[in-house]
Structure formats: structure tokens, C-alpha cells
Coordinates of C-alpha atoms and ligand atoms in Angstrom, one line a residue:
M1344 CA -31.5 -1.5 26.3
S1345 CA -29.7 1.4 24.9
A1346 CA -27.8 1.1 21.6
E1347 CA -24.8 1.6 23.2
D1348 CA -25.1 -1.7 25.5
R1349 CA -26.8 -3.7 23.0
Y1350 CA -22.9 -5.4 22.1
D1351 CA -21.8 -4.8 25.3
A1352 CA -24.5 -6.9 27.9
P1353 CA -22.8 -8.6 30.7
H1354 CA -22.9 -12.1 28.6
L1355 CA -21.1 -10.6 25.6
R1356 CA -17.5 -9.6 28.1
R1357 CA -14.8 -11.2 27.8
N1358 CA -14.3 -14.8 29.5
A1359 CA -11.7 -17.5 29.9
A1360 CA -12.2 -19.3 26.6
N1361 CA -12.6 -15.9 24.5
F1362 CA -10.2 -13.6 25.7
A1363 CA -6.2 -14.7 26.2
A1364 CA -3.1 -12.3 26.7
L1365 CA -1.2 -12.1 23.6
S1366 CA 2.2 -13.8 24.1
P1367 CA 4.6 -15.4 21.5
L1368 CA 4.9 -18.4 23.8
V1369 CA 2.0 -19.7 22.2
F1370 CA 3.8 -20.3 18.9
L1371 CA 6.4 -22.6 20.3
R1372 CA 3.5 -24.4 21.9
R1373 CA 1.3 -25.0 18.4
S1374 CA 4.4 -25.5 16.0
A1375 CA 5.5 -28.0 18.4
A1376 CA 1.6 -29.9 18.5
V1377 CA 0.9 -29.3 15.2
Y1378 CA 4.9 -30.7 13.9
P1379 CA 6.1 -32.1 16.2
E1380 CA 8.3 -34.5 14.3
K1381 CA 9.4 -31.2 11.6
L1382 CA 13.2 -29.9 11.8
A1383 CA 13.2 -26.5 13.8
I1384 CA 17.0 -26.0 14.2
I1385 CA 20.0 -26.8 12.5
D1386 CA 23.0 -25.7 14.6
G1387 CA 25.9 -27.3 13.3
A1388 CA 26.0 -30.7 13.4
A1389 CA 22.6 -30.7 16.0
R1390 CA 19.1 -30.8 15.0
F1391 CA 15.9 -30.4 17.1
T1392 CA 12.3 -30.8 15.8
Y1393 CA 9.8 -28.8 17.2
G1394 CA 8.9 -31.4 19.6
E1395 CA 12.8 -31.5 21.2
F1396 CA 12.8 -27.3 20.9
Y1397 CA 9.6 -26.9 23.0
A1398 CA 10.7 -29.6 25.2
R1399 CA 14.1 -28.0 26.3
S1400 CA 12.6 -24.8 26.2
C1401 CA 10.1 -26.0 28.9
R1402 CA 13.0 -27.7 30.8
L1403 CA 14.8 -24.4 30.6
A1404 CA 11.7 -22.4 31.8
S1405 CA 11.7 -25.6 34.8
A1406 CA 15.1 -25.0 35.7
L1407 CA 14.7 -21.3 35.9
K1408 CA 12.2 -21.8 38.2
G1409 CA 14.2 -24.4 40.2
R1410 CA 16.4 -21.5 40.8
G1411 CA 14.2 -19.2 42.1
I1412 CA 13.5 -17.6 39.2
G1413 CA 10.4 -15.8 38.2
K1414 CA 8.0 -12.9 36.7
G1415 CA 9.7 -9.7 36.6
D1416 CA 13.5 -10.9 37.3
T1417 CA 15.6 -10.6 34.4
V1418 CA 17.9 -13.5 32.8
A1419 CA 20.7 -12.7 30.7
V1420 CA 22.5 -14.4 28.0
L1421 CA 26.0 -13.7 26.1
A1422 CA 25.7 -16.2 23.4
P1423 CA 26.3 -16.0 19.0
N1424 CA 23.3 -17.2 17.2
I1425 CA 23.4 -20.4 18.9
H1426 CA 20.2 -22.8 19.6
P1427 CA 20.8 -21.9 23.5
L1428 CA 20.0 -18.5 22.5
L1429 CA 17.1 -19.5 20.6
E1430 CA 15.8 -21.7 23.2
A1431 CA 16.0 -18.7 25.7
H1432 CA 13.3 -17.1 23.7
F1433 CA 10.7 -19.2 25.1
G1434 CA 12.4 -20.8 28.1
V1435 CA 13.1 -17.3 29.4
P1436 CA 9.6 -15.7 29.4
M1437 CA 8.2 -19.6 30.1
A1438 CA 9.5 -18.8 33.9
G1439 CA 8.0 -15.5 34.0
A1440 CA 11.1 -13.8 33.6
V1441 CA 12.5 -11.4 31.5
L1442 CA 15.2 -12.9 28.4
C1443 CA 18.3 -9.6 28.1
A1444 CA 20.1 -11.3 24.8
L1445 CA 23.6 -9.4 25.8
N1446 CA 25.5 -7.7 22.5
T1447 CA 28.7 -10.1 22.1
R1448 CA 30.7 -7.1 20.7
L1449 CA 30.5 -5.2 23.7
D1450 CA 33.2 -4.6 26.0
A1451 CA 33.2 -6.2 29.9
A1452 CA 32.3 -2.4 31.5
G1453 CA 29.6 -2.3 29.1
L1454 CA 28.3 -5.9 29.9
A1455 CA 28.6 -5.0 33.7
F1456 CA 26.7 -1.8 33.1
I1457 CA 23.7 -3.6 31.7
L1458 CA 24.2 -6.7 34.1
A1459 CA 23.7 -3.9 37.3
H1460 CA 21.6 -2.1 35.3
G1461 CA 19.2 -4.5 34.3
E1462 CA 19.7 -6.6 37.8
A1463 CA 20.4 -10.2 36.4
K1464 CA 19.5 -12.9 38.1
L1465 CA 21.7 -15.3 36.3
L1466 CA 24.0 -15.2 32.6
I1467 CA 24.0 -18.2 30.4
A1468 CA 26.9 -17.5 28.9
D1469 CA 28.8 -19.7 25.5
R1470 CA 32.5 -20.9 25.4
E1471 CA 33.4 -18.2 23.0
F1472 CA 32.8 -15.2 24.7
L1473 CA 33.8 -16.9 28.7
P1474 CA 36.5 -14.5 29.1
L1475 CA 34.5 -11.5 28.3
A1476 CA 32.1 -12.8 31.0
R1477 CA 34.7 -13.5 33.5
A1478 CA 36.2 -10.3 32.7
A1479 CA 32.5 -8.4 33.3
L1480 CA 31.5 -10.2 36.3
E1481 CA 34.8 -9.0 37.6
K1482 CA 33.9 -5.5 36.5
L1483 CA 30.5 -6.4 38.3
G1484 CA 32.2 -6.5 41.5
S1485 CA 29.0 -9.0 42.5
S1486 CA 28.8 -13.2 42.2
L1487 CA 25.8 -13.9 39.8
P1488 CA 24.7 -17.8 39.2
L1489 CA 26.3 -18.7 35.7
V1490 CA 25.5 -21.5 33.1
E1491 CA 28.0 -22.0 30.7
I1492 CA 27.4 -23.3 27.2
A1493 CA 30.5 -25.1 27.3
E1494 CA 31.3 -29.2 27.6
S1495 CA 34.0 -28.4 30.0
P1496 CA 32.9 -24.6 32.3
S1497 CA 35.7 -22.7 33.4
L1498 CA 34.1 -20.5 35.5
G1499 CA 32.8 -22.6 37.8
G1500 CA 29.5 -22.4 35.9
T1501 CA 27.1 -25.0 35.7
P1502 CA 27.0 -26.8 31.9
Y1503 CA 24.2 -25.4 30.1
E1504 CA 23.0 -29.5 29.1
T1505 CA 23.6 -30.3 33.1
F1506 CA 21.6 -27.2 34.0
L1507 CA 18.9 -28.5 31.3
G1508 CA 18.6 -31.5 33.4
E1509 CA 17.7 -29.6 36.3
G1510 CA 14.5 -28.8 34.9
D1511 CA 11.1 -31.6 33.9
P1512 CA 10.4 -30.8 30.3
A1513 CA 6.5 -31.9 31.4
A1514 CA 6.5 -29.1 34.1
P1515 CA 3.7 -26.9 33.4
F1516 CA 4.2 -22.8 32.3
A1517 CA 2.2 -20.4 33.0
M1518 CA 1.5 -18.3 30.3
P1519 CA 1.4 -14.1 31.2
G1520 CA -1.7 -13.2 32.9
D1521 CA -1.4 -9.7 31.6
E1522 CA 0.2 -9.3 27.7
W1523 CA 1.8 -6.4 28.7
Q1524 CA 4.1 -8.1 30.8
A1525 CA 8.1 -7.8 30.0
I1526 CA 9.3 -10.3 27.8
A1527 CA 12.6 -8.5 27.3
L1528 CA 15.1 -6.3 27.6
N1529 CA 17.3 -4.6 24.8
Y1530 CA 19.6 -2.2 25.1
T1531 CA 20.3 0.5 22.3
S1532 CA 23.9 0.9 21.4
G1533 CA 24.0 4.1 23.2
T1534 CA 26.7 6.2 20.9
T1535 CA 26.3 9.5 23.7
G1536 CA 26.6 8.5 27.0
N1537 CA 24.8 5.2 28.8
P1538 CA 22.3 2.5 26.8
K1539 CA 18.9 2.6 27.4
G1540 CA 17.1 -0.5 28.2
V1541 CA 13.9 -1.0 25.9
V1542 CA 11.3 -2.8 27.6
Y1543 CA 9.9 -5.3 25.3
H1544 CA 5.7 -6.9 26.7
H1545 CA 4.3 -10.1 25.3
R1546 CA 1.9 -8.5 23.2
G1547 CA 4.3 -6.2 21.0
A1548 CA 6.4 -9.3 20.5
F1549 CA 3.6 -11.3 19.4
L1550 CA 1.8 -8.8 17.1
N1551 CA 5.2 -7.6 15.8
A1552 CA 6.1 -11.6 15.1
L1553 CA 3.5 -11.9 13.4
G1554 CA 4.1 -8.9 11.4
N1555 CA 7.2 -10.0 10.1
V1556 CA 6.0 -13.8 8.7
L1557 CA 3.6 -11.2 6.9
T1558 CA 6.0 -8.9 5.4
F1559 CA 8.6 -11.5 4.9
G1560 CA 6.3 -14.4 3.8
L1561 CA 7.1 -17.0 5.8
G1562 CA 5.6 -20.1 5.9
P1563 CA 6.2 -23.7 7.4
D1564 CA 8.8 -24.3 3.8
S1565 CA 10.7 -21.3 5.1
V1566 CA 14.3 -21.9 6.2
Y1567 CA 15.6 -19.1 7.9
L1568 CA 19.8 -18.7 8.2
W1569 CA 21.1 -16.3 11.2
T1570 CA 22.8 -14.3 9.8
L1571 CA 21.2 -11.1 12.3
P1572 CA 22.3 -11.1 15.7
M1573 CA 20.0 -12.5 17.7
F1574 CA 20.8 -9.7 20.2
H1575 CA 19.7 -7.2 17.9
C1576 CA 16.0 -6.5 19.2
N1577 CA 15.4 -10.3 19.1
G1578 CA 16.5 -10.6 16.0
W1579 CA 14.1 -8.1 15.0
T1580 CA 11.9 -10.8 16.6
Y1581 CA 12.4 -13.3 13.8
S1582 CA 13.3 -15.7 16.6
W1583 CA 9.3 -15.9 17.3
A1584 CA 8.6 -15.2 14.1
V1585 CA 10.3 -18.5 12.5
T1586 CA 8.9 -20.3 14.4
A1587 CA 5.0 -18.9 14.6
A1588 CA 5.6 -19.8 10.9
A1589 CA 6.6 -23.5 12.1
G1590 CA 9.4 -22.9 9.7
T1591 CA 13.4 -24.0 10.2
H1592 CA 16.0 -21.9 12.2
V1593 CA 19.9 -22.5 10.8
C1594 CA 21.9 -21.2 13.4
L1595 CA 25.4 -19.7 12.7
R1596 CA 28.1 -18.8 14.5
R1597 CA 29.7 -16.2 12.7
V1598 CA 28.8 -14.1 9.5
D1599 CA 31.4 -14.6 7.2
P1600 CA 30.6 -15.1 3.4
E1601 CA 31.8 -18.3 2.9
R1602 CA 29.9 -20.3 5.8
V1603 CA 26.7 -18.0 4.7
F1604 CA 27.0 -19.4 0.7
A1605 CA 27.6 -22.8 2.1
A1606 CA 24.7 -22.5 4.5
I1607 CA 22.4 -21.0 1.5
A1608 CA 23.1 -24.4 -0.8
E1609 CA 23.6 -26.7 1.8
H1610 CA 20.5 -26.0 3.7
R1611 CA 18.1 -24.4 0.8
V1612 CA 17.8 -21.4 2.7
T1613 CA 15.2 -19.2 1.7
H1614 CA 15.5 -16.2 3.9
L1615 CA 17.7 -14.2 5.3
C1616 CA 18.2 -10.8 7.6
G1617 CA 21.0 -8.4 7.6
A1618 CA 22.0 -5.1 7.9
P1619 CA 23.2 -3.4 4.0
I1620 CA 26.5 -4.3 5.4
V1621 CA 26.1 -8.1 5.5
L1622 CA 24.7 -7.7 1.7
T1623 CA 28.1 -5.3 0.8
M1624 CA 29.9 -8.3 2.4
L1625 CA 28.3 -10.9 0.1
V1626 CA 28.7 -8.9 -3.0
H1627 CA 32.1 -8.2 -2.5
A1628 CA 32.8 -11.4 -1.4
P1629 CA 35.7 -13.5 -3.4
E1630 CA 34.2 -15.4 -6.2
R1631 CA 35.7 -18.7 -4.9
V1632 CA 33.5 -18.6 -1.5
K1633 CA 30.3 -17.5 -3.7
R1634 CA 27.9 -20.7 -4.3
R1635 CA 25.2 -21.6 -6.7
F1636 CA 21.9 -22.0 -5.7
E1637 CA 18.1 -22.7 -7.3
Q1638 CA 15.8 -21.9 -4.7
V1639 CA 15.0 -17.7 -4.3
V1640 CA 16.9 -16.5 -1.6
E1641 CA 14.5 -13.2 0.5
V1642 CA 16.8 -11.1 2.1
A1643 CA 15.5 -8.2 4.5
T1644 CA 17.8 -5.4 5.1
G1645 CA 17.7 -2.5 7.4
G1646 CA 19.4 -1.0 10.4
A1647 CA 20.7 1.5 8.2
A1648 CA 19.8 2.7 5.1
P1649 CA 20.6 0.3 2.2
P1650 CA 22.5 1.9 -1.0
S1651 CA 20.3 1.4 -4.5
A1652 CA 23.3 0.4 -5.8
V1653 CA 23.9 -2.7 -3.0
I1654 CA 20.3 -3.6 -3.5
E1655 CA 21.0 -3.9 -7.3
A1656 CA 23.7 -6.2 -7.1
M1657 CA 22.3 -8.2 -4.6
E1658 CA 19.1 -8.6 -7.1
K1659 CA 21.9 -9.5 -10.1
M1660 CA 22.9 -12.2 -7.7
G1661 CA 19.7 -14.1 -7.8
F1662 CA 18.6 -12.6 -4.2
R1663 CA 15.3 -10.9 -3.4
I1664 CA 15.3 -7.8 -1.5
T1665 CA 12.5 -6.7 1.3
H1666 CA 13.6 -3.0 2.8
L1667 CA 12.4 -3.0 6.4
Y1668 CA 13.0 0.1 9.0
G1669 CA 12.5 0.4 12.5
L1670 CA 14.4 1.0 16.0
T1671 CA 15.5 -1.2 18.9
E1672 CA 12.0 0.5 20.6
S1673 CA 9.7 -0.5 17.7
Y1674 CA 10.7 -4.0 17.8
G1675 CA 12.7 -4.0 15.1
P1676 CA 11.0 -3.0 11.7
T1677 CA 8.3 -1.2 11.2
T1678 CA 8.0 -0.3 7.7
H1679 CA 8.7 -1.9 4.7
C1680 CA 9.1 -0.9 1.4
A1681 CA 6.1 -2.4 -0.1
A1682 CA 6.8 -3.5 -4.1
Q1683 CA 3.6 -2.1 -6.2
E1684 CA 2.1 -3.6 -9.0
G1685 CA 4.5 -2.5 -12.0
W1686 CA 7.8 -2.3 -10.7
E1687 CA 8.7 -5.8 -11.7
E1688 CA 8.9 -4.3 -15.0
L1689 CA 11.1 -1.6 -14.5
P1690 CA 15.1 -1.6 -15.3
L1691 CA 17.0 -2.8 -12.3
A1692 CA 18.6 0.4 -11.4
E1693 CA 14.9 2.6 -11.0
R1694 CA 13.8 -0.4 -9.0
A1695 CA 16.4 -0.5 -6.6
R1696 CA 15.8 3.1 -6.3
L1697 CA 12.6 2.9 -5.4
M1698 CA 13.2 -0.1 -3.1
A1699 CA 15.9 2.0 -1.3
R1700 CA 13.1 4.0 0.0
Q1701 CA 12.2 3.0 3.9
G1702 CA 8.4 2.9 2.7
V1703 CA 5.3 2.1 4.4
R1704 CA 4.0 0.7 7.1
H1705 CA 4.0 -2.8 7.9
V1706 CA 0.4 -4.1 8.8
M1707 CA 0.9 -4.2 12.9
L1708 CA 2.2 -0.5 12.8
E1709 CA -1.2 1.8 13.5
R1710 CA 0.1 5.1 12.5
Q1711 CA 3.2 6.8 11.1
R1712 CA 3.9 10.5 9.8
V1713 CA 6.5 12.7 8.8
V1714 CA 6.1 15.7 10.8
D1715 CA 7.6 18.8 11.6
P1716 CA 8.3 18.3 15.0
D1717 CA 7.9 21.8 16.8
T1718 CA 4.0 22.0 15.2
M1719 CA 3.4 18.2 14.9
E1720 CA 1.9 19.0 11.1
D1721 CA 2.6 17.0 8.8
V1722 CA 5.0 17.6 6.1
P1723 CA 3.5 18.5 2.4
A1724 CA 4.4 14.7 0.8
D1725 CA 6.9 16.7 -2.0
A1726 CA 9.6 14.1 -1.5
K1727 CA 11.7 17.9 -0.2
T1728 CA 10.4 19.0 2.8
I1729 CA 11.8 17.3 6.0
G1730 CA 10.4 16.0 9.3
E1731 CA 10.6 13.8 12.0
V1732 CA 9.2 10.1 11.5
V1733 CA 6.6 9.5 14.3
L1734 CA 4.9 6.6 15.5
R1735 CA 1.7 5.0 17.0
S1736 CA 1.9 1.5 17.6
N1737 CA 1.0 -1.6 19.7
T1738 CA 4.5 -2.7 18.9
L1739 CA 6.6 -0.3 20.7
M1740 CA 7.8 -0.3 23.8
K1741 CA 6.6 0.1 27.3
G1742 CA 9.1 2.4 27.6
Y1743 CA 12.9 2.4 29.1
L1744 CA 14.0 0.7 32.1
K1745 CA 14.3 2.6 35.4
N1746 CA 14.7 5.8 32.7
G1747 CA 10.7 7.6 33.3
E1748 CA 12.5 10.8 32.2
A1749 CA 13.2 9.7 28.3
T1750 CA 10.6 7.7 27.9
E1751 CA 8.4 10.6 28.8
E1752 CA 10.4 12.3 26.2
V1753 CA 10.1 9.7 23.7
F1754 CA 6.8 9.4 23.8
D1755 CA 6.4 13.2 23.7
R1756 CA 2.6 14.3 23.3
G1757 CA 1.6 11.1 22.3
W1758 CA 3.8 9.5 19.1
F1759 CA 7.2 8.1 19.8
H1760 CA 10.1 10.3 18.2
T1761 CA 12.3 8.3 16.1
G1762 CA 14.7 11.1 16.0
D1763 CA 15.1 10.1 12.0
L1764 CA 14.5 12.7 9.7
A1765 CA 12.7 12.0 6.4
V1766 CA 10.7 12.7 3.5
M1767 CA 7.5 11.9 2.6
H1768 CA 6.8 11.1 -1.4
E1769 CA 3.9 11.7 -3.5
D1770 CA 2.7 8.0 -3.4
G1771 CA 3.2 7.6 0.5
Y1772 CA 6.2 6.3 0.9
I1773 CA 8.7 8.0 3.4
E1774 CA 12.7 8.0 2.6
I1775 CA 15.1 8.6 5.5
K1776 CA 17.4 11.5 5.2
D1777 CA 19.4 11.0 8.0
R1778 CA 19.6 10.5 12.0
S1779 CA 19.1 14.2 13.3
K1780 CA 22.1 13.7 14.8
D1781 CA 23.7 13.2 11.5
I1782 CA 22.3 15.5 8.8
I1783 CA 25.0 18.2 7.8
I1784 CA 24.2 22.1 7.6
S1785 CA 26.7 23.8 5.2
G1786 CA 25.7 27.3 4.5
G1787 CA 22.6 27.3 6.3
E1788 CA 21.6 24.5 3.6
N1789 CA 20.8 21.0 5.1
I1790 CA 22.3 18.1 3.2
S1791 CA 21.1 14.5 3.5
S1792 CA 24.6 12.2 4.2
L1793 CA 22.4 9.4 2.9
E1794 CA 22.0 11.3 -0.4
V1795 CA 25.6 11.8 -0.8
E1796 CA 26.4 8.2 0.1
E1797 CA 23.6 7.1 -2.6
A1798 CA 25.9 8.8 -4.9
L1799 CA 29.1 7.4 -3.7
Y1800 CA 27.9 4.0 -3.7
R1801 CA 27.1 4.8 -7.9
H1802 CA 30.8 5.1 -8.2
P1803 CA 32.4 2.3 -9.8
Q1804 CA 35.1 1.4 -7.5
V1805 CA 33.7 2.1 -4.0
M1806 CA 32.6 -0.6 -1.8
E1807 CA 31.5 1.5 1.2
A1808 CA 31.0 5.0 1.7
A1809 CA 30.2 7.2 5.0
V1810 CA 29.4 11.4 4.9
V1811 CA 29.9 13.1 7.9
A1812 CA 29.8 17.1 8.8
K1813 CA 33.5 18.6 8.8
P1814 CA 33.7 21.6 11.2
D1815 CA 34.0 24.4 8.9
A1816 CA 35.0 28.2 9.8
F1817 CA 32.7 29.9 6.7
W1818 CA 30.5 27.2 6.2
G1819 CA 29.8 26.3 9.3
E1820 CA 29.8 22.4 8.3
T1821 CA 30.8 20.6 5.1
P1822 CA 30.3 17.2 3.9
C1823 CA 33.1 14.7 4.6
A1824 CA 33.4 11.5 2.7
F1825 CA 35.1 8.1 4.3
I1826 CA 35.6 5.5 1.8
T1827 CA 36.6 2.1 1.1
L1828 CA 37.5 0.6 -2.5
K1829 CA 36.6 -2.3 -3.6
P1830 CA 38.7 -5.0 -3.5
D1831 CA 40.1 -5.3 -6.7
A1832 CA 39.5 -1.2 -7.4
L1833 CA 41.5 0.5 -9.9
P1834 CA 43.5 3.7 -8.7
T1835 CA 41.0 6.2 -7.5
T1836 CA 41.8 10.0 -5.5
G1837 CA 39.5 11.9 -3.8
E1838 CA 39.8 14.5 -6.9
D1839 CA 37.7 11.8 -9.0
I1840 CA 36.0 11.2 -6.2
I1841 CA 34.9 14.7 -5.7
L1842 CA 34.4 15.3 -9.9
F1843 CA 32.1 12.4 -9.9
C1844 CA 29.8 13.7 -6.9
R1845 CA 29.8 17.2 -9.3
D1846 CA 27.9 15.3 -12.2
H1847 CA 25.8 13.2 -9.5
L1848 CA 24.9 16.3 -6.8
A1849 CA 24.0 19.8 -6.7
H1850 CA 27.6 21.4 -5.9
F1851 CA 26.7 22.6 -1.9
K1852 CA 26.3 18.7 -1.5
V1853 CA 29.5 17.5 -2.8
P1854 CA 32.1 16.9 -0.4
R1855 CA 34.7 18.5 0.3
H1856 CA 37.3 16.4 1.9
V1857 CA 37.9 12.3 0.9
V1858 CA 39.6 9.8 2.7
F1859 CA 40.4 6.2 2.1
G1860 CA 40.6 3.6 4.6
L1861 CA 37.9 0.9 6.5
L1862 CA 35.1 2.5 8.0
P1863 CA 34.3 1.7 12.1
K1864 CA 31.6 -0.2 12.3
T1865 CA 29.0 -0.8 15.6
S1866 CA 27.9 -4.9 16.2
T1867 CA 25.1 -4.4 14.4
G1868 CA 27.0 -3.2 11.3
K1869 CA 25.9 0.7 11.0
I1870 CA 29.1 2.3 10.2
Q1871 CA 30.3 4.7 13.8
K1872 CA 29.5 8.3 12.0
Y1873 CA 30.4 9.8 15.6
E1874 CA 33.7 8.1 15.2
L1875 CA 34.0 9.4 11.8
R1876 CA 32.9 12.9 13.0
E1877 CA 35.7 12.9 15.5
R1878 CA 38.2 12.0 12.6
A1879 CA 37.0 14.3 10.1
K1880 CA 37.9 17.3 13.3
E1881 CA 41.4 16.4 12.2
V1882 CA 41.2 16.3 8.2
S1883 CA 43.0 19.3 6.4
Ligands
LIG2730 P1 21.2 2.1 17.8 O1 20.4 3.7 18.4 O2 22.1 1.5 18.6 O3 21.8 2.0 16.2 P2 18.7 0.5 16.4 O4 18.9 -0.6 16.3 O5 17.7 1.2 17.4 O6 19.9 1.2 17.6 O7 18.7 2.1 15.8 C1 17.7 2.3 14.8 C2 17.8 3.0 13.7 O8 18.6 2.6 12.9 C3 17.1 3.9 13.3 O9 16.5 4.9 14.2 C4 17.8 4.8 12.4 O10 18.0 5.6 12.1 C5 18.1 3.5 11.3 N1 17.6 2.1 10.4 C6 17.3 1.8 10.8 N2 16.8 0.7 10.1 C7 16.8 1.7 8.8 C8 16.9 1.8 7.2 N3 16.1 0.7 7.1 N4 17.1 2.7 7.0 C9 18.1 4.0 7.3 N5 17.8 3.9 8.2 C10 17.9 3.0 9.4

């Protein structure tokens, strides 16, 4: 027997006992078997144990099958962070189908586009969004079986609980035969043109969820507050991750600081996630809504760059920050800013600066590089040379639904191209400088909008800041700053801001124009730079 064959003999091949498709569906089945009486979900006054969570998800799967829904079918859900959406994360794929959690802040036309493009076979809509669902269905122009999460449905659909009643909680469900099978469809925001449908597979969902369990330190004692929209990359896969850890999900219909602080205090929340905007909201919440809590609350933030001033302010309030970076295409988080020994001893402001970097790959990410996108050569680890972040991982999407061209382009030369520009630090940590479309080029020099924003957030009167390119006849582009002052800010002028920046930035990076006011945000908490670029053109 040759050396190569020794370990590959016929009796050493895969069999039904030693190989199964990886799927996050096993997480719920296991947690229900191991902890049937443990509290799985808190949603307002409702409570569900893991046994109930499982039974309800099985019912949902069986009810969907009863309606003829199975492998390859898309089931759309339009709901805030409530228990039926968590149940859908398991019930829909248990029926073999694909979950499309809709962004609740889209307009009717945007939703109709997704329902048509994703060829949804059934829509589950929450009472809060029934008028929106009705308008979307009208735009779609064809009827769709509808399940309404409402006691008295108003659109002629089946009430959710009645629908669950159609299902059998004991009906067997099949695990996917192939881990490459699709589990979810998530649309990117599509700031330029139509959104793209990102297709997730069971294997990636399984792996990224476990990566998140490890990165964020989840366990059976974890109490996870749903401040991150579940429609955003399936809640960065925490829908599956918290269930894997058999922690408790605390649902939240709306993110407002009063409800967040109340939930933290009342349910002894240990973990929550959110875009930096959510953190800013907590930091600047009125004193009367801030509550004291004894437990350590771990907060993972990402989706946009958290300014170090925000990290610092959160840590001062007793939260512990984990910084994550990722994209819809990578099931949410791919990197984290892993803390090294000794960081704890650093002064907070210095530590916050280190933590504001996007960091290193998390345990499930195969490779992460910063490269010259033309040559694919790594940039030097000099914290200066800007390149594109490219990834290779088992936790990357299958591709874009019905869009081979965009899929090929993004997977060019065997790497996933993030479109994010970063530098590599000497210690191997990456720092995002901009999305490629947001970088400002002034007199031939690159200006990182994030770097200018980082300086602005250090100004004592600034609550939020965004910097975009303003076309300029001489320089090509110059930085234009949009600023929201703190609620109790002292009078501050554009000139004050510019003088402050001169002390903190190279001269050519200092904003030429400063505009005060509220900043437009996307539904996932990102500042809409596209919109600001339009506004900047009008500024004189
Ligand atoms: P959208 O395209 O709708 O914004 P995504 O949620 O997929 O959808 O956005 C991913 C992008 O968000 C990344 O490509 C990156 O530009 C930005 N991003 C995410 N996390 C961070 C972070 N920690 N720091 C800086 N940028 C981030």
C-alpha cells in the first residue's frame, strides 16, 4: 500500500456516522435537548424555553411544508427583532427553504424589488409593518401567501399563531444533505443601483456563528440583547450563535436608549451588538434614562468604523467593547480587534486608539490580506501604504443571486474583494481607511475620511461627524465635514472646528468646509455618505 493510500483506504472514507453536513440547525436541536427548560427567548411579556423555541420552529417548518414550501423556495419575513423572526431562522431552513429577512426601513418599491428578485413564495409580516407590506405587495402586482404577526390580521393573511397551529411540532425535518445548500438571502443596501442578493450556505452560517461564539465569549449564562437588526446579515449570525451557546435572546422591537438601559438592568444583559451609532446614542442618552448595572456588558460594534472617542466613552460607562469588521458577503464579522496582553494597563485613550483598528481575522477566517489590487502583492506592514482588503474563507457567501457577473468580479483571481481600503500595521492588525468610493483625493494625495472623522470626534462639542469629498476646481477634491454637535454643546463655529483640526491633522487633511446639522443614516446605522456628497456639492 502506498504511503498516500495508507490513510485513504476504503474503510477510512466518510460514512453516515462520521460525516454530516454542517448546519446551524443542529444548534437549536441540541440546545433544546440539553436545556429544554432553560429560558431561550424573552420578548416583551412572552417567555419561551429552549424546548418551546424548538417546538415552535418545528411547527413553522411543518406548516411551511404543508403549504408546499420546500428546498429552493424563498420565505420573506418583514419584522422587527421579535421571536417569530428568530423562529424563522430555524423553521424556514428546517423546511429546506431559504430565509430572506427584509430590511424594515426600505420603502415599498425596494421591498417589491426584493420580493420579485428573490421570488419569495410566502411573506410573514409583523403588525407594525402591515401598511408597508400592503404597499409592497401592490407594487409587486401579484399576490403572495401572507402570514400576519398580529392578533387580528388586516390584510386577509393567516395569523402567525394560527399558521403555527397548521404545523406539527413532532414532524421530522431533514437536515440539509449538502452543507452548500442555501440557508439565507440577504440584500445589500445598494447605494448605487439595485441591491444585490447575497446567498448564504448552511456551512458558512454554522462556521461563522461558532466563530462569533468564540470571539464574543458566549455561553449558557449569556443574555443577549437584540439591538442589532436581525435583518442585517441575520444579526451578524448571532441569531444562530446565541442559540448554539444556549444563551438567552432578549428581543427588542425598537432601539431607543431608554429601552436598552431598562433591558440591561432588568434582564441582566451580558452581550449586545450594534453599529457605532447605537453606541453614540447610549453615550449621549439623557441622564434620567441611564441605568446602573452590576454585570459586565460586552458590546460588539462594527458595520462602520467606531471612532476611538466613542469606544473610550463606552468603556467609561462600564461597557466592554469588542470591535468587529465585516460585510454582508462574509456573514457579518470577519475580523476582530483582539486585545493583547498588556493592553489593559494602557491609558484608556491609548487603548481605545488601538481598539479602533479593525484588527485580525477571527478564528473561522482562512486568510486576510491587504493588497495592491492591480498586482495582488501585499502592501508593506508600515501603517501607511493603502491597499484593498481581500479575503479567503469558508465564511464567504456562495455568490449573488442571479448575478454571475458581479459574483465573478468580486471573487476575481481567487480572492474576495471587499472594496475596503486599509493599511497593515506592524503588529499585523489592519486599519480601514475608507471604502474605496469614499476616499478623498486632494491634489493627488489620498485623504482617509475616517482619519479626519477620528480627529473630529475628539472635539469636545462634537457628537457625530462625517467627512466626504467636495469637488474643487483646483485640488480636484477637498474634505467637507458634516457635524452634529452634542445636545448640550457650547456654541461652536466652523472656524473653531477647522482650527481644532489644524492642531490634530496634516494641513491638507483639514476640512475646507464645515456644515452643522443632523446626519442622514441608513437602516443599518451607517452615515449615508452618498447623500452627503450630493449636499457637499451645494456648499459654498
Ligand atoms: P452595505 O453595503 O449595505 O453598507 P454591509 O453591511 O455589507 O452593507 O457593509 C459592509 C461595509 O461596512 C464594509 O465593506 C465596510 O466598508 C463597512 N464596515 C463594516 N464594519 C466596519 C468597521 N468595523 N470599520 C469600518 N468599516 C466597517
